[in-house]
Tab-separated table of C-alpha atoms and ligand atoms in Angstrom:
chain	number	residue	atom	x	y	z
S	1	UNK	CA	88.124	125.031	86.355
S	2	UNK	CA	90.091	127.170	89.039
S	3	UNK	CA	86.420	127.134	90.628
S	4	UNK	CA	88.458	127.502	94.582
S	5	UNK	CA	86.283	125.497	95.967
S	6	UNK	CA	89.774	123.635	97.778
S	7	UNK	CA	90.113	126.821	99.386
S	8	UNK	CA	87.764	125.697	101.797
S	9	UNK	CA	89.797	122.619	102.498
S	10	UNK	CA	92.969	122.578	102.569
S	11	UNK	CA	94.676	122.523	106.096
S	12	UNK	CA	97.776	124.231	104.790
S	13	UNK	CA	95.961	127.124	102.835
S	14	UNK	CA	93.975	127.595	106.361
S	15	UNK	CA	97.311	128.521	108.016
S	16	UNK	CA	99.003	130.217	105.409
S	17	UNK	CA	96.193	131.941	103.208
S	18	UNK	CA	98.736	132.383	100.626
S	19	UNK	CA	97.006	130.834	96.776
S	20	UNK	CA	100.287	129.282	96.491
S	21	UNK	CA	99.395	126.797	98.858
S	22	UNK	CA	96.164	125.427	97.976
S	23	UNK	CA	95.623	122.641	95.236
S	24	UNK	CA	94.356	125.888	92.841
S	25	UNK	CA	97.845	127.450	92.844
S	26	UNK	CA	99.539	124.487	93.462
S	27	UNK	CA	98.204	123.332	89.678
S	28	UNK	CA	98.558	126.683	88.079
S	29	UNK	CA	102.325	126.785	89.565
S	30	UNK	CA	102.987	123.606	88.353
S	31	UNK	CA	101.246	124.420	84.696
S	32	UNK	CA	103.449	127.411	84.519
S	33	UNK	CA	106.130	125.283	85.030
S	34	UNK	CA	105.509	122.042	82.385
S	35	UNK	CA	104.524	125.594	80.314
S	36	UNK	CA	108.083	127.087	80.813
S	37	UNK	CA	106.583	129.993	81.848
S	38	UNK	CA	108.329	130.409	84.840
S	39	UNK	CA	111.568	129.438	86.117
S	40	UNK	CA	112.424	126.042	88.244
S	41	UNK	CA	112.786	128.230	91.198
S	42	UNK	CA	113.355	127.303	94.722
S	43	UNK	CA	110.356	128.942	95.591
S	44	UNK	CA	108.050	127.515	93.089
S	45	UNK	CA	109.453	124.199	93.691
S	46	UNK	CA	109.242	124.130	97.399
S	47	UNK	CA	105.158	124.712	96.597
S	48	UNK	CA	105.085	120.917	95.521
S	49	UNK	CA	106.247	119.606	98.662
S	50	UNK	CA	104.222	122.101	100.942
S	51	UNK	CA	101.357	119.457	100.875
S	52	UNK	CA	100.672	116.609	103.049
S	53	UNK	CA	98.937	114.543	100.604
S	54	UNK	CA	95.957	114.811	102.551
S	55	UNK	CA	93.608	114.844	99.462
S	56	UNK	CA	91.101	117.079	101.264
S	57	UNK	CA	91.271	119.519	97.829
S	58	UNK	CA	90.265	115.953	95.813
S	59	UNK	CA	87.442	115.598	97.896
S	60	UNK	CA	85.707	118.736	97.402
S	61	UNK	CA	86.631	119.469	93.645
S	62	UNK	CA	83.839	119.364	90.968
S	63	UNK	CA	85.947	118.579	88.388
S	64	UNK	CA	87.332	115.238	90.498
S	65	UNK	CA	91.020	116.223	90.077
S	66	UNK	CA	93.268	113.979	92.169
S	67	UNK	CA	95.348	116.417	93.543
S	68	UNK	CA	98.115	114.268	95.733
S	69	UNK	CA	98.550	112.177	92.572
S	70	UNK	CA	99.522	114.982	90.017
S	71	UNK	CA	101.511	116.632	93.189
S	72	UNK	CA	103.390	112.923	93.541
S	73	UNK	CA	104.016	113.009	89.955
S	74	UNK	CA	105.324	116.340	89.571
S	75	UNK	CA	107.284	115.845	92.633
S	76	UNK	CA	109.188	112.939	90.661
S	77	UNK	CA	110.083	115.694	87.867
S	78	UNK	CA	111.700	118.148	89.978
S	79	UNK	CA	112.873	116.490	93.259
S	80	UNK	CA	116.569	116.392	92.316
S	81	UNK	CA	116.165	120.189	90.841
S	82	UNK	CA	115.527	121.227	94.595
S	83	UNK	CA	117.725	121.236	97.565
S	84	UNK	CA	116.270	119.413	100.225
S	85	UNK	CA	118.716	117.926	102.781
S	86	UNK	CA	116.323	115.783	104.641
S	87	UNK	CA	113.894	114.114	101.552
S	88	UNK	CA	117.147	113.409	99.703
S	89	UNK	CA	118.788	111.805	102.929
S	90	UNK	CA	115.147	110.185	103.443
S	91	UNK	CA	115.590	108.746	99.665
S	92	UNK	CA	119.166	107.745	99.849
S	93	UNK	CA	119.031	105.748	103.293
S	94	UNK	CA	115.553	104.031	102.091
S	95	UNK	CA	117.397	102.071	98.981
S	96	UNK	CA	120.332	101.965	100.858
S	97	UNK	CA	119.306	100.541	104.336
S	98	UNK	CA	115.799	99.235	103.149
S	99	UNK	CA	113.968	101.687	105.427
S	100	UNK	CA	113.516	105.545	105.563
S	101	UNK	CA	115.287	105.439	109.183
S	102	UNK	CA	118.518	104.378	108.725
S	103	UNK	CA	118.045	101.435	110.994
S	104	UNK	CA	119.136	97.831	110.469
S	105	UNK	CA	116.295	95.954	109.017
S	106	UNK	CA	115.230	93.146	111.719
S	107	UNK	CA	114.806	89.617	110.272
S	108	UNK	CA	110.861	88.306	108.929
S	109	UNK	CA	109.376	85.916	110.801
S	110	UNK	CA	108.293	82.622	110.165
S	111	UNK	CA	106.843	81.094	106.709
S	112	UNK	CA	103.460	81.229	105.828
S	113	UNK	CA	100.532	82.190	103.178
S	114	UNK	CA	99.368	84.710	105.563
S	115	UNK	CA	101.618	87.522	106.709
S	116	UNK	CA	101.538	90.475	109.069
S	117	UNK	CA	103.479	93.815	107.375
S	118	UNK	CA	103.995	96.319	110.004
S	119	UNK	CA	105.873	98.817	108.312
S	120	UNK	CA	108.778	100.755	108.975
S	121	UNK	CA	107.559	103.952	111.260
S	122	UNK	CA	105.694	101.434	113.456
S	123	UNK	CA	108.315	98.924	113.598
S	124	UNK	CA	111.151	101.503	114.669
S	125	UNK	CA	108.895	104.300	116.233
S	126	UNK	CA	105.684	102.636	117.204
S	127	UNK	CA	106.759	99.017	117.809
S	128	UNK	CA	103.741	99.082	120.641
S	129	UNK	CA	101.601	98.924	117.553
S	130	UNK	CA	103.557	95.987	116.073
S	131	UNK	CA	103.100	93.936	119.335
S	132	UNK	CA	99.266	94.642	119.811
S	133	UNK	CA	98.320	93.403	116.073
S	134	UNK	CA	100.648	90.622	116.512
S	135	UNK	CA	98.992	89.705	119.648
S	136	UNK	CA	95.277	90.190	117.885
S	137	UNK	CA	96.206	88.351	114.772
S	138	UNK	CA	97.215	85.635	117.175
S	139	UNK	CA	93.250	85.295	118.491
S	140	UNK	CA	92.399	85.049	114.370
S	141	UNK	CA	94.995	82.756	113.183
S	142	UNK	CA	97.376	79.822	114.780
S	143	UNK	CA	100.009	80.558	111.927
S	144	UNK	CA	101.316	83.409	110.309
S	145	UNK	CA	104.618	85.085	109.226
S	146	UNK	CA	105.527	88.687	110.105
S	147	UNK	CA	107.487	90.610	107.330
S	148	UNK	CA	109.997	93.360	108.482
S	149	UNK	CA	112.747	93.190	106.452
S	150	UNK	CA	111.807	95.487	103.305
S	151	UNK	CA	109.846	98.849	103.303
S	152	UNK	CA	106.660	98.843	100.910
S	153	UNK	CA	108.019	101.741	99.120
S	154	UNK	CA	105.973	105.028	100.149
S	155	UNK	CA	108.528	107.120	100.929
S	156	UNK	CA	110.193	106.958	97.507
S	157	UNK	CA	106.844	107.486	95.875
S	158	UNK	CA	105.621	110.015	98.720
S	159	UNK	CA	109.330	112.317	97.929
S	160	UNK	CA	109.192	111.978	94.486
S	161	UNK	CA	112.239	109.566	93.888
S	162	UNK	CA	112.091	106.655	91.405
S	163	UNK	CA	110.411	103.225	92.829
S	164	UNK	CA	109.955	100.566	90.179
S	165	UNK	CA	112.705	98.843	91.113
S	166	UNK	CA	112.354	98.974	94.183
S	167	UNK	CA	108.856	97.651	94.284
S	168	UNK	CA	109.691	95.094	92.026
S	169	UNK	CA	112.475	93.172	94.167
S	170	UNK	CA	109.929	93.676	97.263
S	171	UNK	CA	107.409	91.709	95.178
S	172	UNK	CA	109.636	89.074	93.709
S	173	UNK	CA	110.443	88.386	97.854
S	174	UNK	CA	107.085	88.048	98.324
S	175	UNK	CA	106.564	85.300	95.684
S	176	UNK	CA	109.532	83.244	96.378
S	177	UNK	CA	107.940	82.944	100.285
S	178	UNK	CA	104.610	82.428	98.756
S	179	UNK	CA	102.802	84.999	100.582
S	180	UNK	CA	99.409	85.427	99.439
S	181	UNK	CA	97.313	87.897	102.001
S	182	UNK	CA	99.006	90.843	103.674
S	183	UNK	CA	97.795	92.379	106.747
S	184	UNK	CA	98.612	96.047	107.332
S	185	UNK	CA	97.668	98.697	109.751
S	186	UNK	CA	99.675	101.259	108.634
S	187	UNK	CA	97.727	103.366	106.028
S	188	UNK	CA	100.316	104.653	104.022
S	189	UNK	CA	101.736	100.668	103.311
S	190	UNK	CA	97.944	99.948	102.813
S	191	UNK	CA	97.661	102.097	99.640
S	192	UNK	CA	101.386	101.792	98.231
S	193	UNK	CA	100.372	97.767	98.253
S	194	UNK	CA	97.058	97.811	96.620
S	195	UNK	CA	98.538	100.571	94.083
S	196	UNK	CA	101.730	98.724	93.405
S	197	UNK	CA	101.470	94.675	93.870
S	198	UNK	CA	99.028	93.638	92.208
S	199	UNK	CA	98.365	89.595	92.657
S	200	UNK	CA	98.622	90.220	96.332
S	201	UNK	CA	95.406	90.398	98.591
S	202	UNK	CA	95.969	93.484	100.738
S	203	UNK	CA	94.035	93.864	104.236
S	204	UNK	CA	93.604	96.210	106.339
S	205	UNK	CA	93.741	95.400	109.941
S	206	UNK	CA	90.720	96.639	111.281
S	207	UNK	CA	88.353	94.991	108.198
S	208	UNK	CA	89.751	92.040	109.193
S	209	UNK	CA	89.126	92.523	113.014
S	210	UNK	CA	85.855	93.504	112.206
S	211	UNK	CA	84.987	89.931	109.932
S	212	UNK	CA	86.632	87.973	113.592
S	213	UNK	CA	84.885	90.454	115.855
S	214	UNK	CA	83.695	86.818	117.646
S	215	UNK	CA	86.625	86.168	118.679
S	216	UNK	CA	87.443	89.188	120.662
S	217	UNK	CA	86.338	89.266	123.722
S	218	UNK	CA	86.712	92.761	124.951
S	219	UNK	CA	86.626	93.959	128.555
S	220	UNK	CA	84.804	97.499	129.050
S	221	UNK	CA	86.502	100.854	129.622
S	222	UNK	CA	84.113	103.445	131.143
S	223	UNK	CA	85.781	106.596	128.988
S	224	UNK	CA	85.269	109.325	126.401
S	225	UNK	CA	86.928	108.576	123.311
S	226	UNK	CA	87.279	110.243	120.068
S	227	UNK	CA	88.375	108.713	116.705
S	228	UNK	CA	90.598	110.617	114.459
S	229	UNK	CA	90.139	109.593	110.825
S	230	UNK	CA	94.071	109.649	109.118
S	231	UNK	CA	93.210	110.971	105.674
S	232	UNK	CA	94.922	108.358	103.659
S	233	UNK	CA	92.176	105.425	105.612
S	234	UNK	CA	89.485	107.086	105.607
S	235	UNK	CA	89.399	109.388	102.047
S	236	UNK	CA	92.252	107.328	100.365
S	237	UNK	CA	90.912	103.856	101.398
S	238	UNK	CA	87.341	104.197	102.776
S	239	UNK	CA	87.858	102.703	105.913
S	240	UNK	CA	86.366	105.249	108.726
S	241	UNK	CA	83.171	102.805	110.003
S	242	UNK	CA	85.339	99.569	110.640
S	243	UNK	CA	87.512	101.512	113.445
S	244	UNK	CA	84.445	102.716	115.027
S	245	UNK	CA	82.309	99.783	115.195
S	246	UNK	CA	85.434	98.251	116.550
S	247	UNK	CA	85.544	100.685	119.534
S	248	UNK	CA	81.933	100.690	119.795
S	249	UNK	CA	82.339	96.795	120.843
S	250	UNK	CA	83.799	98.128	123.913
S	251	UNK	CA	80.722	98.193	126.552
S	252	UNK	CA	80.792	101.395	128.750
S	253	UNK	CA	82.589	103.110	126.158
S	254	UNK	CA	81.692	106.465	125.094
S	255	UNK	CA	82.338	107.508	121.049
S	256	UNK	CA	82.554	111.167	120.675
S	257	UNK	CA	83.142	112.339	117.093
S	258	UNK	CA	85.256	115.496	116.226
S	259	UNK	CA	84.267	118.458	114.075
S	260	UNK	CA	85.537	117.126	111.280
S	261	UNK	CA	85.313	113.010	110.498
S	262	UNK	CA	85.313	110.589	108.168
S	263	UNK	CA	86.159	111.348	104.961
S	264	UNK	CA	85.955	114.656	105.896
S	265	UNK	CA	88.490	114.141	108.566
S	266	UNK	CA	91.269	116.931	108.604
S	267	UNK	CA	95.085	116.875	108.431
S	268	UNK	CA	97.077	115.885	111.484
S	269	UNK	CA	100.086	117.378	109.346
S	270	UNK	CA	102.107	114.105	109.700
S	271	UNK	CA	101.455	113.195	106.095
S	272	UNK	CA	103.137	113.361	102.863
S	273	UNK	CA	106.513	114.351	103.746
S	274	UNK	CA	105.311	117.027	105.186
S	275	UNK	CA	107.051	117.760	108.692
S	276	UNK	CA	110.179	117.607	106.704
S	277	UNK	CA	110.124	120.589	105.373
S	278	UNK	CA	108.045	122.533	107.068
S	279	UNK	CA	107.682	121.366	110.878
S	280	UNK	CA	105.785	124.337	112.129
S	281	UNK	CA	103.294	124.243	110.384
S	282	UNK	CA	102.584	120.538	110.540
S	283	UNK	CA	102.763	121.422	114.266
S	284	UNK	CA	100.381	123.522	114.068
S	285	UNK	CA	98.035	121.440	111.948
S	286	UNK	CA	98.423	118.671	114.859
S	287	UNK	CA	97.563	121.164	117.480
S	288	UNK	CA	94.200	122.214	115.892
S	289	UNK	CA	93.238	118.663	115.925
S	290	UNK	CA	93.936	118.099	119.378
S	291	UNK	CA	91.634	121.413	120.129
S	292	UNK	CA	88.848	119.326	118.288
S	293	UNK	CA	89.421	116.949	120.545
S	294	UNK	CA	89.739	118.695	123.544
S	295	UNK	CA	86.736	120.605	122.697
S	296	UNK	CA	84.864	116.989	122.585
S	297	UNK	CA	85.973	116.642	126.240
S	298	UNK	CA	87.346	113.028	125.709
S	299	UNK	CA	89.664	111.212	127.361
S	300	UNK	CA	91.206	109.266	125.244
S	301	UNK	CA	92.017	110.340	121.270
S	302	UNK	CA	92.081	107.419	119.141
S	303	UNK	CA	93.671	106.669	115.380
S	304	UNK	CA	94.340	103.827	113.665
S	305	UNK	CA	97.843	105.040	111.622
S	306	UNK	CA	101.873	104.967	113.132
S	307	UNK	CA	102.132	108.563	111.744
S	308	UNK	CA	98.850	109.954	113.181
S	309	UNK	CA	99.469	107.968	116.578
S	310	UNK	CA	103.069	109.529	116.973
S	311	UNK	CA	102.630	113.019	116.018
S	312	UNK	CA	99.456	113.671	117.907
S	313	UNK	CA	100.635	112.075	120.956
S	314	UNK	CA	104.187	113.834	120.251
S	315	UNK	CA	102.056	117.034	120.918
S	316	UNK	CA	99.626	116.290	122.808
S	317	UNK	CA	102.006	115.427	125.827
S	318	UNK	CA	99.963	115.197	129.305
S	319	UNK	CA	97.315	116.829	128.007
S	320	UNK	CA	95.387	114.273	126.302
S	321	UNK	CA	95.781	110.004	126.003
S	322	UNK	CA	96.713	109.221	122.596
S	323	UNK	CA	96.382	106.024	121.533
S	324	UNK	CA	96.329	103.353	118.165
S	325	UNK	CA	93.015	101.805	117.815
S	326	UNK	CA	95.282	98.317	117.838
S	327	UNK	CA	96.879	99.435	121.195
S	328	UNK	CA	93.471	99.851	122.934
S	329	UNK	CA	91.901	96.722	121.609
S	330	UNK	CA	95.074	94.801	122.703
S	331	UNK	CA	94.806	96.568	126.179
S	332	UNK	CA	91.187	95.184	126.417
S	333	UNK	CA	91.212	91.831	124.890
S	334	UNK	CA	90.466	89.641	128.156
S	335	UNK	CA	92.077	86.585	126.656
S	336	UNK	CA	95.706	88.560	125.920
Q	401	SF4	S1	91.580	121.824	92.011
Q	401	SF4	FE1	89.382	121.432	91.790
Q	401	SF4	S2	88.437	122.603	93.490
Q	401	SF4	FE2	90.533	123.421	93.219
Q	401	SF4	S3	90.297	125.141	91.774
Q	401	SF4	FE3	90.800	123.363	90.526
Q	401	SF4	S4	88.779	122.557	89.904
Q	401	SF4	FE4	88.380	123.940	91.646
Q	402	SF4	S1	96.384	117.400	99.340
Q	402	SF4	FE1	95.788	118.416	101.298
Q	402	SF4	S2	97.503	119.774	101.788
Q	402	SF4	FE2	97.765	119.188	99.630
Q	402	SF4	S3	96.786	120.857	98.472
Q	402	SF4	FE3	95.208	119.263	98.798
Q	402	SF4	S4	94.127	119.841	100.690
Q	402	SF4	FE4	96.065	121.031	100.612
């Protein structure tokens, strides 16, 4: 339709106001492309990774196109045309070490139907995230296994690189230890597991707090907090109430909501790939959030994703108390 309307939405386009940028030239870039009616230039190219997969565009198009999907997809056609050190290093180290880190993968834990997935940016960046689920999962359930040694697969899919086989040996491992319900926080694992493994139920952490809410019992915290929605829970999964009524359940604790929430949350810039290639301007995107939340005068800004968690707080430095959703709830569970 080339109607604009993503103009109004996209983080990027906001900081660059170049067409190029926003899911409208994106498309027609890439259509010129598949068309051969431009070259497989650097520049052209580099347009299909100058996203963060945030989906805002999605949201607000008439004609419902799913913008981070075709962007994905084309992304797979003409990653290895384009030279880009740190996605190809990102893609190389994930099949060959088994995460996108280059870390040694730590041993699963224990056997059971139930398992805990924490993912890999949490379990080698954010491990404080790791140990507050497993510590709340521990009030829910007296056995479980925690799953560490494989990655779920979003970064191949996320830079474009080939995954099906990938996936597939991840999903034969989880057979053979007969897992049948997965527990994520991460949001990025979330969706790559309900996309690509089928047969497996697939939970999101705070849902499932939420159902076992009982069993918390949660001291108070007299403080302003704010909730920032990560764009691939709250428009790519739907989950943007759960995390709030969960903080809510904290008595003397304030909720403030920034100018943008829910599923019209905004881009922290950590998605997608995106500080990869172009780190000042997913800086940038990270620092308008944290005015939002400044400007709500809260104490505390909350999130309930690794990438969120570690890039806001990254840049928010003293200024502000960043902090997982899972952190805080561990902090105030009385019985932990
Ligand atoms: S992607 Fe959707 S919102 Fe953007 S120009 Fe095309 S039809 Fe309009
Ligand atoms: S997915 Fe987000 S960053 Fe990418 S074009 Fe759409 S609104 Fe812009």
């Amino acid at each position: 339709m080339r109607c604009g309307f993503c103009r109004a939405s996209c983080p990027v386009f906001k900081e660059t106001k170049n067409e190029g940028s926003v899911a409208r030239g994106k498309l027609q870039t890439l259509l010129a492309l598949l068309e051969g009616e431009i070259p497989a230039s650097e520049k052209a190219l580099l347009r299909l990774f100058e996203c963060t997969t945030c989906d805002a565009c999605s949201a607000a198009c008439p004609a419902g196109v799913e913008v981070s999907s075709l962007i994905e997809e084309a992304r797979r056609r003409y990653f290895s045309k384009l030279e880009l050190p740190l996605h190809e290093w990102k893609v190389e180290i994930t099949r060959e070490m088994g995460n996108p880190f280059g870390e040694v993968m730590p041993a699963s834990e224990g056997e059971a139907s139930i398992a805990y997935f924490p993912g890999c940016t949490t379990q080698f960046r954010a491990k404080e995230i790791e140990e507050a689920a497993i510590k709340l999962l521990g009030l829910i359930y007296e056995d479980f296994a925690v799953i560490r040694d494989f990655c779920c697969g979003a970064p191949l899919l996320t830079f474009g690189s080939a995954w099906e086989d990938f996936i597939a040996q991840n999903r034969a491992k989880l057979e053979e230890r007969g897992v049948e319900k997965l527990i994520v926080t991460c949001p990025g694992c979330y969706n790559t597991f309900r996309r690509h493994y089928p047969g497996v139920e697939v939970v999101h952490l705070s849902r499932l707090l939420l159902e076992n809410i009982e069993k918390l019992s949660l001291s108070p915290l007299a403080a302003r907090v704010a909730y920032h929605d990560p764009c691939h829970l709250a428009r790519g999964a739907d989950i943007y109430q759960e995390p709030r009524t969960l903080l809510k359940a904290i008595q003397q604790l304030e909720l403030r909501e920034l100018k943008h929430t829910k599923r019209q949350t905004i881009c922290c810039g950590a998605g997608g790939g995106f500080p990869l290639a172009f780190p000042e301007l997913s800086a940038s995107l990270g620092k308008k959030r944290l005015e939002e939340a400044k400007a709500t005068k809260v104490e505390i800004l909350t999130t309930f994703c690794p990438s969120c968690y570690l890039h806001l707080k990254t840049l928010a430095g003293e200024d502000l108390r960043v902090k997982d959703v899972t952190i805080l709830l561990a902090e105030q569970e009385a019985k932990l």
